mmCIF file of C-alpha atoms and ligand atoms in Angstrom:
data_model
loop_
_atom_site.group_PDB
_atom_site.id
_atom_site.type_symbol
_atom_site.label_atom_id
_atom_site.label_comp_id
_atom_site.label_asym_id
_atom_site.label_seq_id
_atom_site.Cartn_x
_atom_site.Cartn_y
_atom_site.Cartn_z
ATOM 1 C CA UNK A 1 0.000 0.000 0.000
ATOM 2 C CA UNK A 2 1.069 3.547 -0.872
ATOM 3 C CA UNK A 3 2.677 5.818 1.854
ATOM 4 C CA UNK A 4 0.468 9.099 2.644
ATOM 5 C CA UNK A 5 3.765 11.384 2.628
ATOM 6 C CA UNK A 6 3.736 13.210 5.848
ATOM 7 C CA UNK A 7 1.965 16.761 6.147
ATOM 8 C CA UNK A 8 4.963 19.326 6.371
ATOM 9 C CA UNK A 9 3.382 22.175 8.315
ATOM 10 C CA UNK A 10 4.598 25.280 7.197
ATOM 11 C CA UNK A 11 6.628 28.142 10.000
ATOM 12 C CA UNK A 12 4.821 30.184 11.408
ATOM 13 C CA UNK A 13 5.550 33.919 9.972
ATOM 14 C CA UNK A 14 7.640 35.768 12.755
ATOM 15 C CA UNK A 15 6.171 39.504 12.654
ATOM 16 C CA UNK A 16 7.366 42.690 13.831
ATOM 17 C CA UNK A 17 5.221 45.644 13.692
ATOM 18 C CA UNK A 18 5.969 49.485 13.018
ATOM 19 C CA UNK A 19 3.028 51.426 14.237
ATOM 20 C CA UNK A 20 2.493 55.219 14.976
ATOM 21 C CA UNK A 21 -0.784 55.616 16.384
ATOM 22 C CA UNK A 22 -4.053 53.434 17.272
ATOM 23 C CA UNK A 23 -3.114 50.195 16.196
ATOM 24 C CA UNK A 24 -6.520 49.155 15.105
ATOM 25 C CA UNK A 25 -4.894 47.365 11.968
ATOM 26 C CA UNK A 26 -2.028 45.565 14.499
ATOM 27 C CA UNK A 27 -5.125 44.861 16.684
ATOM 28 C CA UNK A 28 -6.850 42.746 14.180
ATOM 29 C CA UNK A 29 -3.989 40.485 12.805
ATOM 30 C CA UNK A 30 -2.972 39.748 16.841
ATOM 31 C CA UNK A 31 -6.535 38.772 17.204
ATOM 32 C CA UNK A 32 -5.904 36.589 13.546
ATOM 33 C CA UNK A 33 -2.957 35.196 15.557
ATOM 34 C CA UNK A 34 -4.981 34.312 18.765
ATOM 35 C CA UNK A 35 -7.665 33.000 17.258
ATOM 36 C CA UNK A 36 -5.411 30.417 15.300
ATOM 37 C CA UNK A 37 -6.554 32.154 12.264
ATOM 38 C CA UNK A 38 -3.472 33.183 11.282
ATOM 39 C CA UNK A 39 -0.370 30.916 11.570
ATOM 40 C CA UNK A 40 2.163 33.401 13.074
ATOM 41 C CA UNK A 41 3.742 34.772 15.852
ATOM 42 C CA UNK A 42 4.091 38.411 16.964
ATOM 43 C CA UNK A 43 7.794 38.859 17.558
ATOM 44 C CA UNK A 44 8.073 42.473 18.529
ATOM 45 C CA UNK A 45 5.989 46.097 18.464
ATOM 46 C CA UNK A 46 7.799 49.548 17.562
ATOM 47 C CA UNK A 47 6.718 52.801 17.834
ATOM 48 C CA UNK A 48 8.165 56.197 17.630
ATOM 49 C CA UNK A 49 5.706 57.988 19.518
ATOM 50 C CA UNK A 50 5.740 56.613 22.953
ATOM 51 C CA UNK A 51 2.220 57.081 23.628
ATOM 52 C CA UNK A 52 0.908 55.152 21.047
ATOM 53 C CA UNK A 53 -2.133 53.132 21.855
ATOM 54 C CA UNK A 54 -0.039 50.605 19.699
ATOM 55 C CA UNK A 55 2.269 50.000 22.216
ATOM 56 C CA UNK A 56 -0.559 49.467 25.235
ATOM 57 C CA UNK A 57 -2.031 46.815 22.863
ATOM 58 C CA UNK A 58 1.533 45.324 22.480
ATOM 59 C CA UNK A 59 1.988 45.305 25.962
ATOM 60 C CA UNK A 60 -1.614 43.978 27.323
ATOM 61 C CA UNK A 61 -0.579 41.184 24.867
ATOM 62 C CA UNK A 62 2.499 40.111 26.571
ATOM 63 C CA UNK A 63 4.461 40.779 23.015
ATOM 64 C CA UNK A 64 7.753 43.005 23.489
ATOM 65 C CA UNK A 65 7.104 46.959 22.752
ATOM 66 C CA UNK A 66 9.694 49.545 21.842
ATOM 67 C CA UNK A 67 9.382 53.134 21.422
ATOM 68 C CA UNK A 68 12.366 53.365 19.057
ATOM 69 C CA UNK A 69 12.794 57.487 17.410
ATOM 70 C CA UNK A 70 15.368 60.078 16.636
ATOM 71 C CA UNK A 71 14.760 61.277 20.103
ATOM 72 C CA UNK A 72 15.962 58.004 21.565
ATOM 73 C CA UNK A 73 18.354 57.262 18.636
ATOM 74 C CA UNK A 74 19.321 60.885 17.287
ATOM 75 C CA UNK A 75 22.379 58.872 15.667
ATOM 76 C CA UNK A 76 20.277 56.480 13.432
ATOM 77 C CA UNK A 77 16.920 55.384 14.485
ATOM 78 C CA UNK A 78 16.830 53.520 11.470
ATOM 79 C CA UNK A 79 19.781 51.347 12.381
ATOM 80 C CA UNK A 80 18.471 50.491 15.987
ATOM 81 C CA UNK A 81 15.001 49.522 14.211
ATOM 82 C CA UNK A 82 16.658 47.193 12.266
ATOM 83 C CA UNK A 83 18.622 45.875 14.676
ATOM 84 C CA UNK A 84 15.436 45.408 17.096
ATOM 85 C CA UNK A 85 13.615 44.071 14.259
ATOM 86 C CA UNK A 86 16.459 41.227 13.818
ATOM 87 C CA UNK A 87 17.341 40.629 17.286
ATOM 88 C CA UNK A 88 13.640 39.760 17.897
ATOM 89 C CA UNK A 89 13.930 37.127 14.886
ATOM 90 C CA UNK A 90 11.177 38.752 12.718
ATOM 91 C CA UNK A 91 11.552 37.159 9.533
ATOM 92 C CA UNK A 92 8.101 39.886 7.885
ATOM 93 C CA UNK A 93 7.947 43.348 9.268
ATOM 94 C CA UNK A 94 4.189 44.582 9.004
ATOM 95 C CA UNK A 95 3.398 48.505 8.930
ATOM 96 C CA UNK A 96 0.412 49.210 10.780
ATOM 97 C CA UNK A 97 -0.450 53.496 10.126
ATOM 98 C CA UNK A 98 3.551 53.891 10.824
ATOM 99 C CA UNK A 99 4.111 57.459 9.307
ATOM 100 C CA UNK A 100 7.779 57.675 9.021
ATOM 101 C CA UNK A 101 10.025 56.730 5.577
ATOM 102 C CA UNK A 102 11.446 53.387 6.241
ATOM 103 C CA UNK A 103 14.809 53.609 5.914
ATOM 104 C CA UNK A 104 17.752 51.934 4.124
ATOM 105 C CA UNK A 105 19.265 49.933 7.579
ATOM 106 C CA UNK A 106 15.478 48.139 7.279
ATOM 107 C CA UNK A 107 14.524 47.864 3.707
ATOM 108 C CA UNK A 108 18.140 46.347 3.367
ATOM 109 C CA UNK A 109 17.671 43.896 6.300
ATOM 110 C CA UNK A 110 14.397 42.619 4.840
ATOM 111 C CA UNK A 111 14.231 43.053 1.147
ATOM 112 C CA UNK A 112 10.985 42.665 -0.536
ATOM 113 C CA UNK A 113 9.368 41.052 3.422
ATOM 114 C CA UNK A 114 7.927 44.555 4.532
ATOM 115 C CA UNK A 115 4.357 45.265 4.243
ATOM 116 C CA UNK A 116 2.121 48.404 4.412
ATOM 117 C CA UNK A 117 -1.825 48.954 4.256
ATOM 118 C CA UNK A 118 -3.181 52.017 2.859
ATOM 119 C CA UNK A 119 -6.761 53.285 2.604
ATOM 120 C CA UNK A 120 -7.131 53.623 -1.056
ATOM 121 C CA UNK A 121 -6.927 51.897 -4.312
ATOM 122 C CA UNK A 122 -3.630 52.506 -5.129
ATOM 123 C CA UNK A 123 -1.556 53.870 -7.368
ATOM 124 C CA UNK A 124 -4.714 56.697 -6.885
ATOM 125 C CA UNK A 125 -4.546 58.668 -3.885
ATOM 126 C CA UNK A 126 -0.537 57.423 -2.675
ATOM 127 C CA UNK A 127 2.072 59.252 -1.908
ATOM 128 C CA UNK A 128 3.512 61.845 0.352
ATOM 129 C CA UNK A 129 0.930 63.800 2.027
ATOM 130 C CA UNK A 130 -1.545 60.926 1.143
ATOM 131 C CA UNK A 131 -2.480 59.967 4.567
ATOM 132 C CA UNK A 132 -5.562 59.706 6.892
ATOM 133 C CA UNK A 133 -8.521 62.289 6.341
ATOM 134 C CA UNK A 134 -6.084 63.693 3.583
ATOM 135 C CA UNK A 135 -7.024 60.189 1.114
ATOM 136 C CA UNK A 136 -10.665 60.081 1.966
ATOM 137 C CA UNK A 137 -11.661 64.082 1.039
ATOM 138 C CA UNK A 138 -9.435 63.351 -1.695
ATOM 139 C CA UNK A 139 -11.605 60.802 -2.802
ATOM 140 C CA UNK A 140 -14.870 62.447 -1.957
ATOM 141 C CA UNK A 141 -13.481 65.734 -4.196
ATOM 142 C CA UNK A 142 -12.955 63.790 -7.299
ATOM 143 C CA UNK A 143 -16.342 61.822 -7.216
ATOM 144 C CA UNK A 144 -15.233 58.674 -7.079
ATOM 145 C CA UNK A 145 -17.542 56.125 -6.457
ATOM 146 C CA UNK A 146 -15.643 53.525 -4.956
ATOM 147 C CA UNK A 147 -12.417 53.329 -3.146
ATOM 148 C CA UNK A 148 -11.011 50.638 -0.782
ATOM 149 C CA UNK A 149 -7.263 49.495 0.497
ATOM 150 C CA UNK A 150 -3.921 48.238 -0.752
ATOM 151 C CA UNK A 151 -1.850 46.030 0.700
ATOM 152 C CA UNK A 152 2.274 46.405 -0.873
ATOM 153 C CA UNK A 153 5.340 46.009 -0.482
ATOM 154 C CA UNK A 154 7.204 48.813 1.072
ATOM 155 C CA UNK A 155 10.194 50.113 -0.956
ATOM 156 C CA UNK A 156 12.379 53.593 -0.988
ATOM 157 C CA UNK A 157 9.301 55.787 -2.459
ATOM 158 C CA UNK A 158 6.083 56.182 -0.525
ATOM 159 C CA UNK A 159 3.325 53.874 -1.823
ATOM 160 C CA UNK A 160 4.990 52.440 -4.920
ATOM 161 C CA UNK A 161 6.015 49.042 -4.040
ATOM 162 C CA UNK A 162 4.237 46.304 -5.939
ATOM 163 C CA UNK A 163 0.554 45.606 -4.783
ATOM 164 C CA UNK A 164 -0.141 42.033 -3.316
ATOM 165 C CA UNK A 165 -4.050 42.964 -2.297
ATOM 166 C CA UNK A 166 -6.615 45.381 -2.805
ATOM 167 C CA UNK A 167 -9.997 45.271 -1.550
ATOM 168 C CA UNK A 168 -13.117 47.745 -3.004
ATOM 169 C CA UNK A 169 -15.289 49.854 -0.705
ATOM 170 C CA UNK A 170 -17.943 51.723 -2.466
ATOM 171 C CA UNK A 171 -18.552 55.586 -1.567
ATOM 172 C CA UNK A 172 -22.191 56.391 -0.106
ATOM 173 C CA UNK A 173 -23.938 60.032 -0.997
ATOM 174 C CA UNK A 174 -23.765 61.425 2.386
ATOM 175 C CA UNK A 175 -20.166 60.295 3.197
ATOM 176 C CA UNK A 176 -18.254 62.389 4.911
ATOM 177 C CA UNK A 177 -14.219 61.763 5.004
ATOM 178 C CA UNK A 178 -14.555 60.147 8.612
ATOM 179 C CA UNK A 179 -17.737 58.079 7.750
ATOM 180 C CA UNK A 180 -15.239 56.556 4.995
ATOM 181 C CA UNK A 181 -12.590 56.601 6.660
ATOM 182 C CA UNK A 182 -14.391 54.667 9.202
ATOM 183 C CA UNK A 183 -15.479 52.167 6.553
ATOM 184 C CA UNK A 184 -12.282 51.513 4.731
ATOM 185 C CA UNK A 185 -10.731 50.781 8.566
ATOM 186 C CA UNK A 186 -12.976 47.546 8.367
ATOM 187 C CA UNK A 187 -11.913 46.570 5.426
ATOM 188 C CA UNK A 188 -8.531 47.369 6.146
ATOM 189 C CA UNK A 189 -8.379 44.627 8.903
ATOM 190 C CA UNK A 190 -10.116 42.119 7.393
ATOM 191 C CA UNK A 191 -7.452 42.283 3.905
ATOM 192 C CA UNK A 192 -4.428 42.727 5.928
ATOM 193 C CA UNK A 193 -5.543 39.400 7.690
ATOM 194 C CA UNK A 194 -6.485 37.594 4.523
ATOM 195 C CA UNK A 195 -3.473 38.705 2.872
ATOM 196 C CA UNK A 196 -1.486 37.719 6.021
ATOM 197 C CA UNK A 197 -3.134 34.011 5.572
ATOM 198 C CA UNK A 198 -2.614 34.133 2.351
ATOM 199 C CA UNK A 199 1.505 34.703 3.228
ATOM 200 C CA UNK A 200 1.665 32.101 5.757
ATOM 201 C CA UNK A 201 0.277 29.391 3.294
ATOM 202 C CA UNK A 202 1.943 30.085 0.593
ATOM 203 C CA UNK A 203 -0.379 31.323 -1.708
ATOM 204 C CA UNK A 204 1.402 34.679 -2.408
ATOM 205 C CA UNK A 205 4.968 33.946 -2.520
ATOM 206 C CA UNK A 206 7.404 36.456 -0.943
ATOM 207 C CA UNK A 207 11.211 36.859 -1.731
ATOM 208 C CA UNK A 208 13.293 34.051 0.881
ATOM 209 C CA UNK A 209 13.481 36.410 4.288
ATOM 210 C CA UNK A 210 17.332 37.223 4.753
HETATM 211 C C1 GRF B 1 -4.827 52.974 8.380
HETATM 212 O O1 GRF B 1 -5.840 53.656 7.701
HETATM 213 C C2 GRF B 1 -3.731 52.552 7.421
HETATM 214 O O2 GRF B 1 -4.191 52.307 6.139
HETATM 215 C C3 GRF B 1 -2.843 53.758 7.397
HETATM 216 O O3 GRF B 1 -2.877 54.256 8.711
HETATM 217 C C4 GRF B 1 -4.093 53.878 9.356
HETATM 218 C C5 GRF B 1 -3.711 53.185 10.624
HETATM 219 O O4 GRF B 1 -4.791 52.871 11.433
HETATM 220 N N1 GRF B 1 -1.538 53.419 6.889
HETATM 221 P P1 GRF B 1 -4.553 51.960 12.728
HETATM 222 O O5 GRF B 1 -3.449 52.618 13.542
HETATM 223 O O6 GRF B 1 -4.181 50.593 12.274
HETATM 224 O O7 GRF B 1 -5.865 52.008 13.466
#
């Protein structure tokens, strides 16, 4: 009789996060993770603003958080990131509304295995400047009827990196920017997840992690 060959599972993806703010986007992929939706571990939170609700989440979690800027680095934040980022052995950093440049100590530590989500289809509505209630009245101005979320990879210009996800949200008449902000948010969590799952099993295939 034939031999089933044995099940390999695959690694769990070791995460680190980059967040500025609420966290509402890290929030959802640790629930992912503690619901065994997601097949990964959450190696390490940074922050450069030291109040970030981010960081409280990270914490209440039991997952390492580090408020890591160029006021506790003036000499190269972006080195001590990286370092952090390796030290913790994250093997896929995930940006989660972090609104600084990445810079060359971490693209070059994890080429092609960073990840950002932005509220809007890009390429429209990317870029610098292009961030929070700044997309969504942009959106509202030109009369678009539908916007939504990107997930990409994050490389040396803001927004360009190559799109792995996107996910349509359709603009209502009475929106306001914060009513579709709010409703992009939603959808925000639920493709960073799926795309997340979608990582962990294969089915989008990232460069080898370093
Ligand atoms: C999200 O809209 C994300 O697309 C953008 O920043 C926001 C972060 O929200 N990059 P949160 O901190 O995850 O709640």
């Amino acid at each position: 009789m034939a031999k089933t060959p044995p099940t390999v599972q695959p690694e769990p993806l070791k995460l680190g996060f980059l967040a500025s703010h609420g966290g509402s986007n890290l929030q959802a992929v640790l629930d992912a993770i503690g619901s065994g939706r997601l097949n990964a571990a959450a190696q390490i939170v940074i922050s450069n603003n030291s109040t970030a609700p981010a960081l409280e989440r990270a914490r209440k979690a039991g997952i390492p958080a580090l408020h890591l800027s160029e006021a506790t680095h003036p000499q190269g934040v972006d080195r001590a990131i990286a370092a952090a980022l390796q030290t913790h052995g994250v093997n896929l950093v995930v940006l989660a509304g972090y609104m600084k440049k990445i810079g060359p100590a971490v693209l070059g530590a994890f080429p092609d295995r960073i990840l950002n989500i932005h509220p809007a289809l890009l390429p429209k509505y990317g870029g610098q400047g292009m961030f929070g209630l700044h997309v969504h009245g942009a959106v509202l101005q030109a009369g678009e009827q539908e916007t939504g979320a990107t997930v990409h990879l994050v490389n040396h210009e803001y927004d360009r990196g190559a799109i792995l996800a996107q996910t349509r949200v359709a603009v209502l008449p009475n929106d306001t920017p914060e009513t579709l902000q709010a409703r992009v948010l939603q959808a925000e969590h639920r493709l960073y997840t799926a795309t997340l799952q979608k990582i962990a099993a294969g089915e989008i295939r990232l460069k080898a992690p370093r």
